[in-house]
CSV table of C-alpha atoms in Angstrom, one decimal:
chain,number,residue,atom,x,y,z
A,10,UNK,CA,14.2,21.0,-3.1
A,11,UNK,CA,14.2,18.7,-0.1
A,12,UNK,CA,11.2,19.4,2.0
A,13,UNK,CA,11.8,18.6,5.7
A,14,UNK,CA,9.6,19.4,8.6
A,15,UNK,CA,11.4,21.6,11.1
A,16,UNK,CA,9.9,19.9,14.2
A,17,UNK,CA,10.6,16.3,13.5
A,18,UNK,CA,12.9,16.5,10.5
A,19,UNK,CA,10.4,14.5,8.4
A,20,UNK,CA,10.5,14.5,4.7
A,21,UNK,CA,7.1,15.9,4.0
A,22,UNK,CA,7.1,14.5,0.5
A,23,UNK,CA,7.3,10.9,1.8
A,24,UNK,CA,4.6,11.7,4.3
A,25,UNK,CA,2.5,12.8,1.3
A,26,UNK,CA,3.3,9.4,-0.3
A,27,UNK,CA,1.8,7.7,2.7
A,28,UNK,CA,-1.3,9.9,2.6
A,29,UNK,CA,-1.7,9.1,-1.1
A,30,UNK,CA,-1.2,5.4,-0.4
A,31,UNK,CA,-3.7,5.5,2.5
A,32,UNK,CA,-6.4,7.2,0.4
A,33,UNK,CA,-5.7,4.8,-2.5
A,34,UNK,CA,-6.4,1.8,-0.3
A,35,UNK,CA,-9.8,3.2,0.5
A,36,UNK,CA,-10.4,3.9,-3.3
A,37,UNK,CA,-9.7,0.2,-3.9
A,38,UNK,CA,-11.8,-1.3,-1.2
A,39,UNK,CA,-14.8,1.1,-1.5
A,40,UNK,CA,-15.1,1.2,-5.3
A,41,UNK,CA,-14.9,-2.4,-6.4
A,42,UNK,CA,-18.3,-3.5,-5.1
A,43,UNK,CA,-19.9,-0.7,-7.2
A,44,UNK,CA,-18.9,-2.5,-10.4
A,45,UNK,CA,-18.0,-6.0,-9.4
A,46,UNK,CA,-19.3,-8.3,-6.7
A,47,UNK,CA,-20.0,-12.0,-6.3
A,48,UNK,CA,-17.8,-12.7,-9.4
A,49,UNK,CA,-20.3,-10.7,-11.5
A,50,UNK,CA,-19.8,-7.4,-13.3
A,51,UNK,CA,-22.5,-4.8,-12.7
A,52,UNK,CA,-24.0,-3.0,-15.6
A,53,UNK,CA,-24.8,0.7,-15.2
A,54,UNK,CA,-24.4,4.1,-16.7
A,55,UNK,CA,-21.8,5.1,-14.1
A,56,UNK,CA,-20.0,1.8,-13.4
A,57,UNK,CA,-17.1,3.0,-15.6
A,58,UNK,CA,-16.5,5.9,-13.1
A,59,UNK,CA,-16.3,3.4,-10.3
A,60,UNK,CA,-13.8,1.4,-12.3
A,61,UNK,CA,-11.7,4.5,-12.8
A,62,UNK,CA,-11.8,5.3,-9.1
A,63,UNK,CA,-10.8,1.7,-8.3
A,64,UNK,CA,-7.8,1.6,-10.6
A,65,UNK,CA,-6.8,5.1,-9.5
A,66,UNK,CA,-6.1,3.4,-6.2
A,67,UNK,CA,-3.8,0.7,-7.7
A,68,UNK,CA,-0.6,2.4,-6.3
A,69,UNK,CA,-1.7,1.9,-2.7
A,70,UNK,CA,0.3,-1.1,-1.4
A,71,UNK,CA,3.4,-0.6,-3.6
A,72,UNK,CA,3.7,3.0,-2.3
A,73,UNK,CA,3.6,1.8,1.3
A,74,UNK,CA,6.5,-0.6,0.5
A,75,UNK,CA,8.4,2.1,-1.3
A,76,UNK,CA,8.0,4.6,1.6
A,77,UNK,CA,9.3,2.0,4.0
A,78,UNK,CA,12.2,1.1,1.8
A,79,UNK,CA,13.1,4.7,1.2
A,80,UNK,CA,14.1,5.1,4.8
A,81,UNK,CA,15.1,1.7,6.1
A,82,UNK,CA,17.4,0.6,3.2
A,83,UNK,CA,19.3,3.8,3.6
A,84,UNK,CA,19.4,3.9,7.4
A,85,UNK,CA,23.0,4.7,8.6
A,86,UNK,CA,22.9,2.1,11.3
A,87,UNK,CA,21.0,-1.1,10.8
A,88,UNK,CA,20.8,-4.3,12.8
A,89,UNK,CA,18.5,-7.2,13.3
A,90,UNK,CA,17.8,-6.1,16.9
A,91,UNK,CA,16.3,-2.9,15.4
A,92,UNK,CA,14.3,-5.0,12.9
A,93,UNK,CA,13.0,-7.4,15.6
A,94,UNK,CA,11.8,-4.3,17.5
A,95,UNK,CA,9.9,-3.1,14.4
A,96,UNK,CA,8.4,-6.5,13.9
A,97,UNK,CA,7.2,-6.6,17.5
A,98,UNK,CA,5.4,-3.2,17.0
A,99,UNK,CA,3.6,-4.7,14.0
A,100,UNK,CA,2.6,-7.8,15.8
A,101,UNK,CA,0.9,-5.9,18.7
A,102,UNK,CA,-2.0,-4.6,16.6
A,103,UNK,CA,-2.3,-7.9,14.7
A,104,UNK,CA,-2.8,-9.9,17.9
A,105,UNK,CA,-4.7,-7.1,19.5
A,106,UNK,CA,-7.4,-6.6,16.8
A,107,UNK,CA,-7.8,-10.3,16.4
A,108,UNK,CA,-8.2,-10.7,20.1
A,109,UNK,CA,-11.0,-8.1,20.0
A,110,UNK,CA,-12.6,-10.0,17.1
A,111,UNK,CA,-12.3,-13.3,19.0
A,112,UNK,CA,-13.8,-12.0,22.2
A,113,UNK,CA,-16.7,-10.3,20.4
A,114,UNK,CA,-17.6,-13.6,18.6
A,115,UNK,CA,-17.3,-15.4,21.9
A,116,UNK,CA,-19.6,-13.0,23.7
A,117,UNK,CA,-22.1,-13.3,20.8
A,118,UNK,CA,-22.0,-17.1,21.1
A,119,UNK,CA,-20.8,-17.7,17.6
A,120,UNK,CA,-18.7,-20.6,16.6
A,121,UNK,CA,-15.0,-20.1,17.3
A,122,UNK,CA,-11.8,-21.1,15.7
A,123,UNK,CA,-8.6,-21.3,17.6
A,124,UNK,CA,-7.4,-17.8,18.3
A,125,UNK,CA,-3.9,-18.5,16.9
A,126,UNK,CA,-5.5,-19.9,13.7
A,127,UNK,CA,-7.5,-16.7,13.3
A,128,UNK,CA,-4.3,-14.7,13.7
A,129,UNK,CA,-2.5,-16.9,11.1
A,130,UNK,CA,-5.3,-16.6,8.6
A,131,UNK,CA,-5.3,-12.8,8.8
A,132,UNK,CA,-1.6,-12.9,7.6
A,133,UNK,CA,-2.8,-15.0,4.7
A,134,UNK,CA,-5.5,-12.6,3.5
A,135,UNK,CA,-8.4,-14.6,5.1
A,136,UNK,CA,-10.9,-13.7,7.7
A,137,UNK,CA,-12.3,-10.4,8.9
A,138,UNK,CA,-8.9,-8.6,9.1
A,139,UNK,CA,-7.8,-9.8,5.6
A,140,UNK,CA,-5.8,-6.6,5.1
A,141,UNK,CA,-3.2,-7.9,7.6
A,142,UNK,CA,-1.6,-9.9,4.7
A,143,UNK,CA,0.2,-6.6,4.0
A,144,UNK,CA,1.7,-6.7,7.5
A,145,UNK,CA,2.8,-10.3,6.9
A,146,UNK,CA,4.6,-9.3,3.7
A,147,UNK,CA,6.1,-6.3,5.4
A,148,UNK,CA,7.6,-8.5,8.1
A,149,UNK,CA,9.2,-10.6,5.5
A,150,UNK,CA,10.6,-7.5,3.8
A,151,UNK,CA,11.9,-6.1,7.1
A,152,UNK,CA,13.9,-9.4,7.6
A,153,UNK,CA,15.6,-8.7,4.3
A,154,UNK,CA,16.3,-5.0,5.1
A,155,UNK,CA,19.7,-5.6,6.8
A,156,UNK,CA,20.8,-7.5,3.7
A,157,UNK,CA,19.6,-4.7,1.4
A,158,UNK,CA,21.2,-2.1,3.6
A,159,UNK,CA,24.5,-3.8,3.5
A,160,UNK,CA,24.5,-4.3,-0.3
A,161,UNK,CA,23.5,-0.7,-1.1
A,162,UNK,CA,26.3,0.6,1.2
A,163,UNK,CA,28.9,-1.6,-0.6
A,164,UNK,CA,27.7,-1.4,-4.2
A,165,UNK,CA,24.8,0.6,-5.7
A,166,UNK,CA,25.4,-1.3,-8.9
A,167,UNK,CA,24.9,-4.7,-7.3
A,168,UNK,CA,21.8,-3.4,-5.5
A,169,UNK,CA,20.4,-2.1,-8.8
A,170,UNK,CA,21.2,-5.4,-10.6
A,171,UNK,CA,19.3,-7.4,-7.9
A,172,UNK,CA,16.3,-5.0,-8.2
A,173,UNK,CA,16.4,-5.4,-12.0
A,174,UNK,CA,16.3,-9.2,-11.7
A,175,UNK,CA,13.2,-8.9,-9.5
A,176,UNK,CA,11.7,-6.6,-12.0
A,177,UNK,CA,12.4,-9.0,-14.9
A,178,UNK,CA,10.6,-11.8,-13.0
A,179,UNK,CA,7.7,-9.5,-12.4
A,180,UNK,CA,7.5,-8.3,-16.0
A,181,UNK,CA,8.0,-11.9,-17.3
A,182,UNK,CA,4.9,-13.0,-15.3
A,183,UNK,CA,2.9,-10.1,-16.6
A,184,UNK,CA,3.8,-10.9,-20.2
A,185,UNK,CA,3.0,-14.6,-19.6
A,186,UNK,CA,-0.5,-13.6,-18.3
A,187,UNK,CA,-1.2,-11.5,-21.4
A,188,UNK,CA,-0.1,-14.1,-24.0
A,189,UNK,CA,-1.2,-17.3,-22.2
A,190,UNK,CA,-4.9,-16.5,-22.1
A,191,UNK,CA,-4.9,-18.2,-18.6
A,192,UNK,CA,-5.8,-16.7,-15.2
A,193,UNK,CA,-3.0,-14.6,-13.8
A,194,UNK,CA,-0.1,-16.8,-12.6
A,195,UNK,CA,0.1,-14.7,-9.4
A,196,UNK,CA,-3.3,-16.1,-8.4
A,197,UNK,CA,-1.6,-19.3,-7.3
A,198,UNK,CA,0.5,-17.3,-4.7
A,199,UNK,CA,-1.1,-15.5,-1.7
A,200,UNK,CA,-0.2,-11.8,-1.8
A,201,UNK,CA,1.8,-12.2,1.4
A,202,UNK,CA,4.4,-14.3,-0.5
A,203,UNK,CA,4.7,-12.5,-3.8
A,204,UNK,CA,8.2,-11.5,-2.9
A,205,UNK,CA,9.3,-10.7,-6.5
A,206,UNK,CA,6.8,-7.9,-6.6
A,207,UNK,CA,7.4,-6.5,-3.1
A,208,UNK,CA,11.2,-6.7,-3.5
A,209,UNK,CA,10.9,-4.7,-6.7
A,210,UNK,CA,8.9,-1.9,-5.1
A,211,UNK,CA,10.7,-2.0,-1.7
A,212,UNK,CA,14.1,-1.8,-3.4
A,213,UNK,CA,12.9,0.9,-5.8
A,214,UNK,CA,12.0,3.0,-2.7
A,215,UNK,CA,15.5,2.4,-1.4
A,216,UNK,CA,17.1,3.3,-4.7
A,217,UNK,CA,15.1,6.6,-4.8
A,218,UNK,CA,16.2,7.3,-1.2
A,219,UNK,CA,19.8,6.7,-2.1
A,220,UNK,CA,19.8,9.2,-5.0
A,221,UNK,CA,17.5,11.6,-3.2
A,222,UNK,CA,20.2,12.1,-0.5
A,223,UNK,CA,22.7,12.8,-3.3
A,224,UNK,CA,20.5,15.1,-5.3
A,225,UNK,CA,20.5,12.6,-8.1
A,226,UNK,CA,17.2,13.7,-9.6
A,227,UNK,CA,18.2,17.4,-10.3
A,228,UNK,CA,18.1,16.9,-14.1
A,229,UNK,CA,14.7,15.3,-14.3
A,230,UNK,CA,12.7,17.2,-11.6
A,231,UNK,CA,11.0,19.5,-14.0
A,232,UNK,CA,9.8,16.6,-16.1
A,233,UNK,CA,8.4,14.4,-13.4
A,234,UNK,CA,5.0,16.1,-13.3
A,235,UNK,CA,4.5,15.8,-17.0
A,236,UNK,CA,5.6,12.2,-17.1
A,237,UNK,CA,3.2,11.4,-14.2
A,238,UNK,CA,0.3,13.0,-16.1
A,239,UNK,CA,1.0,11.0,-19.2
A,240,UNK,CA,1.5,7.7,-17.4
A,241,UNK,CA,-1.6,8.3,-15.3
A,242,UNK,CA,-3.8,8.5,-18.4
A,243,UNK,CA,-2.1,5.4,-20.0
A,244,UNK,CA,-2.5,3.5,-16.7
A,245,UNK,CA,-6.2,4.1,-16.6
A,246,UNK,CA,-6.6,3.2,-20.3
A,247,UNK,CA,-4.6,0.0,-19.9
A,248,UNK,CA,-6.3,-1.1,-16.6
A,249,UNK,CA,-9.9,-0.6,-18.0
A,250,UNK,CA,-9.0,-2.3,-21.3
A,251,UNK,CA,-7.2,-5.1,-19.5
A,252,UNK,CA,-10.3,-5.6,-17.3
A,253,UNK,CA,-12.3,-6.3,-20.4
A,254,UNK,CA,-9.7,-8.6,-22.0
A,255,UNK,CA,-8.8,-10.9,-19.1
A,256,UNK,CA,-12.1,-10.6,-17.2
A,257,UNK,CA,-10.2,-10.3,-14.0
A,258,UNK,CA,-10.8,-6.9,-12.3
A,259,UNK,CA,-8.3,-7.1,-9.4
A,260,UNK,CA,-5.7,-4.4,-9.4
A,261,UNK,CA,-3.2,-6.6,-7.5
A,262,UNK,CA,-2.5,-8.5,-10.8
A,263,UNK,CA,-1.3,-5.2,-12.4
A,264,UNK,CA,1.5,-4.6,-9.9
A,265,UNK,CA,3.9,-6.6,-12.1
A,266,UNK,CA,3.1,-4.6,-15.2
A,267,UNK,CA,6.0,-2.4,-16.5
A,268,UNK,CA,3.7,0.6,-17.2
A,269,UNK,CA,2.2,0.4,-13.7
A,270,UNK,CA,5.6,0.1,-12.1
A,271,UNK,CA,6.9,3.3,-13.7
A,272,UNK,CA,3.6,5.1,-13.0
A,273,UNK,CA,3.8,4.3,-9.3
A,274,UNK,CA,7.5,5.4,-9.2
A,275,UNK,CA,6.6,8.7,-10.8
A,276,UNK,CA,3.9,9.2,-8.2
A,277,UNK,CA,6.5,8.7,-5.5
A,278,UNK,CA,9.0,11.1,-7.2
A,279,UNK,CA,6.3,13.7,-7.8
A,280,UNK,CA,5.3,13.6,-4.1
A,281,UNK,CA,8.9,13.9,-2.9
A,282,UNK,CA,9.8,16.8,-5.2
A,283,UNK,CA,6.7,19.0,-4.8
A,284,UNK,CA,8.3,22.4,-4.3
A,285,UNK,CA,6.9,23.6,-1.0
A,286,UNK,CA,4.1,23.4,1.5
A,287,UNK,CA,2.5,25.9,3.7
A,288,UNK,CA,2.7,25.3,7.5
A,289,UNK,CA,-1.0,24.3,7.6
A,290,UNK,CA,-0.6,21.9,4.7
A,291,UNK,CA,2.5,20.4,6.2
A,292,UNK,CA,0.6,19.8,9.5
A,293,UNK,CA,-2.3,18.2,7.8
A,294,UNK,CA,-0.1,15.9,5.7
A,295,UNK,CA,2.0,14.9,8.8
A,296,UNK,CA,-1.2,14.2,10.8
A,297,UNK,CA,-2.7,11.9,8.2
A,298,UNK,CA,0.7,10.2,7.6
A,299,UNK,CA,1.2,9.6,11.3
A,300,UNK,CA,-2.1,7.8,11.5
A,301,UNK,CA,-2.0,6.1,8.1
A,302,UNK,CA,-1.2,2.7,9.7
A,303,UNK,CA,-4.3,3.0,11.9
A,304,UNK,CA,-6.5,4.2,9.0
A,305,UNK,CA,-5.4,1.2,7.0
A,306,UNK,CA,-6.6,-1.1,9.8
A,307,UNK,CA,-9.8,0.7,10.8
A,308,UNK,CA,-11.1,1.5,7.3
A,309,UNK,CA,-12.3,-2.1,6.8
A,310,UNK,CA,-14.6,-1.8,9.8
A,311,UNK,CA,-15.9,1.6,8.8
A,312,UNK,CA,-16.4,0.4,5.2
A,313,UNK,CA,-18.6,-2.5,6.4
A,314,UNK,CA,-20.8,0.0,8.3
A,315,UNK,CA,-21.2,2.3,5.2
A,316,UNK,CA,-22.0,-0.7,3.0
A,317,UNK,CA,-24.6,-1.9,5.5
A,318,UNK,CA,-26.2,1.6,5.7
A,319,UNK,CA,-25.9,2.8,2.1
A,320,UNK,CA,-25.4,-0.2,0.0
A,321,UNK,CA,-23.2,-0.4,-3.1
A,322,UNK,CA,-25.1,1.0,-6.0
A,323,UNK,CA,-24.7,4.3,-7.7
A,324,UNK,CA,-21.8,6.7,-8.3
A,325,UNK,CA,-23.1,9.2,-5.7
A,326,UNK,CA,-23.1,6.5,-3.0
A,327,UNK,CA,-19.6,5.4,-4.2
A,328,UNK,CA,-18.2,9.0,-3.7
A,329,UNK,CA,-19.9,9.4,-0.3
A,330,UNK,CA,-18.5,6.1,0.9
A,331,UNK,CA,-15.0,7.0,-0.2
A,332,UNK,CA,-15.1,10.3,1.6
A,333,UNK,CA,-17.0,9.0,4.6
A,334,UNK,CA,-14.7,6.0,5.1
A,335,UNK,CA,-11.6,8.1,4.9
A,336,UNK,CA,-12.7,10.8,7.3
A,337,UNK,CA,-14.4,8.3,9.7
A,338,UNK,CA,-11.2,6.1,9.8
A,339,UNK,CA,-9.0,9.2,10.4
A,340,UNK,CA,-11.2,10.4,13.3
A,341,UNK,CA,-11.4,6.9,14.9
A,342,UNK,CA,-7.6,6.5,14.6
A,343,UNK,CA,-7.0,9.9,16.0
A,344,UNK,CA,-9.1,9.3,19.0
A,345,UNK,CA,-7.7,5.8,19.7
A,346,UNK,CA,-4.1,7.3,19.4
A,347,UNK,CA,-4.8,9.5,22.3
A,348,UNK,CA,-5.9,6.7,24.6
A,349,UNK,CA,-3.2,4.8,26.5
A,350,UNK,CA,-2.8,1.1,25.5
A,351,UNK,CA,-5.4,1.5,22.7
A,352,UNK,CA,-2.9,3.6,20.8
A,353,UNK,CA,-0.7,0.6,20.3
A,354,UNK,CA,-3.4,-0.8,18.0
A,355,UNK,CA,-3.3,2.1,15.6
A,356,UNK,CA,0.1,3.8,15.7
A,357,UNK,CA,3.4,2.0,14.9
């Protein structure tokens, strides 16, 4: 069943994907310091739980790309003028938040880099707003959308072949990492530019959107939940064992793994095909989804406050930090979204 909000004709299932992705980002960034920091693994009775919480958030960034591709690749009318408008909306918060950071450091009398260098570094996963690397990668994907949109309209087979080629590159890198005994090959490429990975997930979202509109999943809907349950267990087992084998904890290196790819796709499918929501549930999901962009930006600031106040030791503090950062970021984003001009920093 296709679940669409009556007021805005939103597909609530995709809104749920964004909520899941948003919460997963917070799982990633809050949980890692509880079992790994300063290139050292922490030893503790409950560190394994923090590891599970961390890897449960692996799907975060890929799901954001898939949700974007789901709609834009299948948009009926697509042009670069539309894409440039979208990019402009992304750049406003990037320049705005970095301006706030620059001015704050200036007023505190701290050493300053050139403002434009600070902005540029944030796109390259460096500096205070390191999470803006995702926005840099998203801009690159948006520039490719008109091409993807044109291809999928002309030939779904060609579109699928291109996606498969990207996947083969991803899976090839992953196999190389496992058999070479070396550090992951992806480490030599900043996340912003790992286009083989982002193309795979972005196009997968577009492919799901294509068949969703044609009810192409009718035969497998009843199995999606079961497959998701199985792949979720396998994903956690793989991630924790892989952590101990390669001694590299970062979930970003698992995006190219075939198991992780299918697990993330089944999360997306399960969210989209959940039977129905109550009116209250739909409103909550829409609200969080609407502010997911702002939560993604603000959570880093809120997290630093929690780490300063509570530290990063113990599973109880880990859980409190996860919940506190999520709720705190949601509230801050909600308030900022109601204020003229400031809303441009959190809603896009």
